[in-house]
Amino acid sequence: MTRENTIPRWFDGSDNMHRTARAIAKYGPVAQAPLAQLEGLTSGTLSRIVGDLEELDVVVEGGEDGFGEGDGGERRGRPQTLLQLNRQAATAIGMKVTGDEIVATAIDFGGDAVTAAYRRQIVDRQPDAVVALIVGLVDDCERELALRSLPRPVGVGVAFGGHVVDGSVVDYAPFLHWNDPVDVGAVVFERTGLPCAAFNDVNSLAFMESWFGEGHGLGSLAVVTVGAGIGYSLTARGELVDGSNASYGLAAHVPLDSRGPLCTAGHVGCSQCLTDESLATQYSELRGTAETFDDFVRDARDNVPQATLLANRICFRIGTLVAAIANLAMPEKVVLSGESAFVAKFDAESVREGIAQFRHTQAAPVDFAVVDHPASDWARAAATRVIGEYLR
Ligand SMILES: [Zn+2]
């Protein structure tokens, strides 16, 4: 990333001020007592910092059912002032690039979309053509923000399925078939004037879920995605764990079923058996005819016996993968997402059996959720990374 193309920091202040603002973003609405404990600050120091942050309009009072509610010991009964990020302070633009489409939206600082979701089909996958679409989508979002008299965005986040270096250069994008590294951030910045960062898509989803979704207020969260590929990311205290390696798909070949199909790398029954392409192959073998992933989905919904059998197997294997993640990474919650996550709902009982088979009976039950994220949510996720940068 060039020196100019950097998402700015929200305000000038001490490290404690920045850390406190970030904690309020992650855990808010939150009372001062648990916040002081979390940040290891005395209540006097925290009060001064909060006063400064309120002065800057970074933090506002309000909100209900906050993290740490009910804390406070002898102060129980007194109303507690809860703190949260000033969601109206600014906006950010996010987009998700797949092999054939880009979806963009703008969000407020509460993580919610404040514009429509704009879409462009990718006809030409050459970097110049894709970046031109991104620039057009930035214009669409900026125009609607202006029409609604909302604050100008502080930056643009673009999420890719692949690997990004220096927060700007996409050097591995298998769905776009790019051969050489592309400095997406620099080109978008040059052509829009808005600071632009590139991110891995699954990491972005995990980040959004940690700050604004299923993992809000939790100590740790794992996100696994199924679809064209298998994605995996992990956060601890709202921060990504080793985000750069995670984008290489570290859960792509986890052994799940000794009777499962062979993957292209020669593994038997690894997590590749959960991809759309593998499901199409497995279903074709069961049916003895060429079937697609969509055929499998349709037939599973129509209770065609072979489709039901495959759905049972797949759901058990999903449970096995969830158990492996829960056992080894020990997250407080596991979220299953991705364009094919709905398959896990075909047979929730088999998912539970798959988890139970590989989880000690006395270990805490795995907190597990299947979340359907439409494309606009993946765009929102990229925008939340911009908030994360703005609050670094
Ligand atoms: Zn494999």
Coordinates of C-alpha atoms and ligand atoms in Angstrom, one line a residue, residues 253 263 267 270 272, ligand 1:
H253 CA -8.5 -30.8 3.5
C263 CA -10.2 -35.5 -3.5
H267 CA -7.1 -37.7 0.4
C270 CA -11.4 -34.9 3.4
Q272 CA -13.3 -31.2 0.0
Ligands
ZN1 ZN -8.2 -33.4 0.3

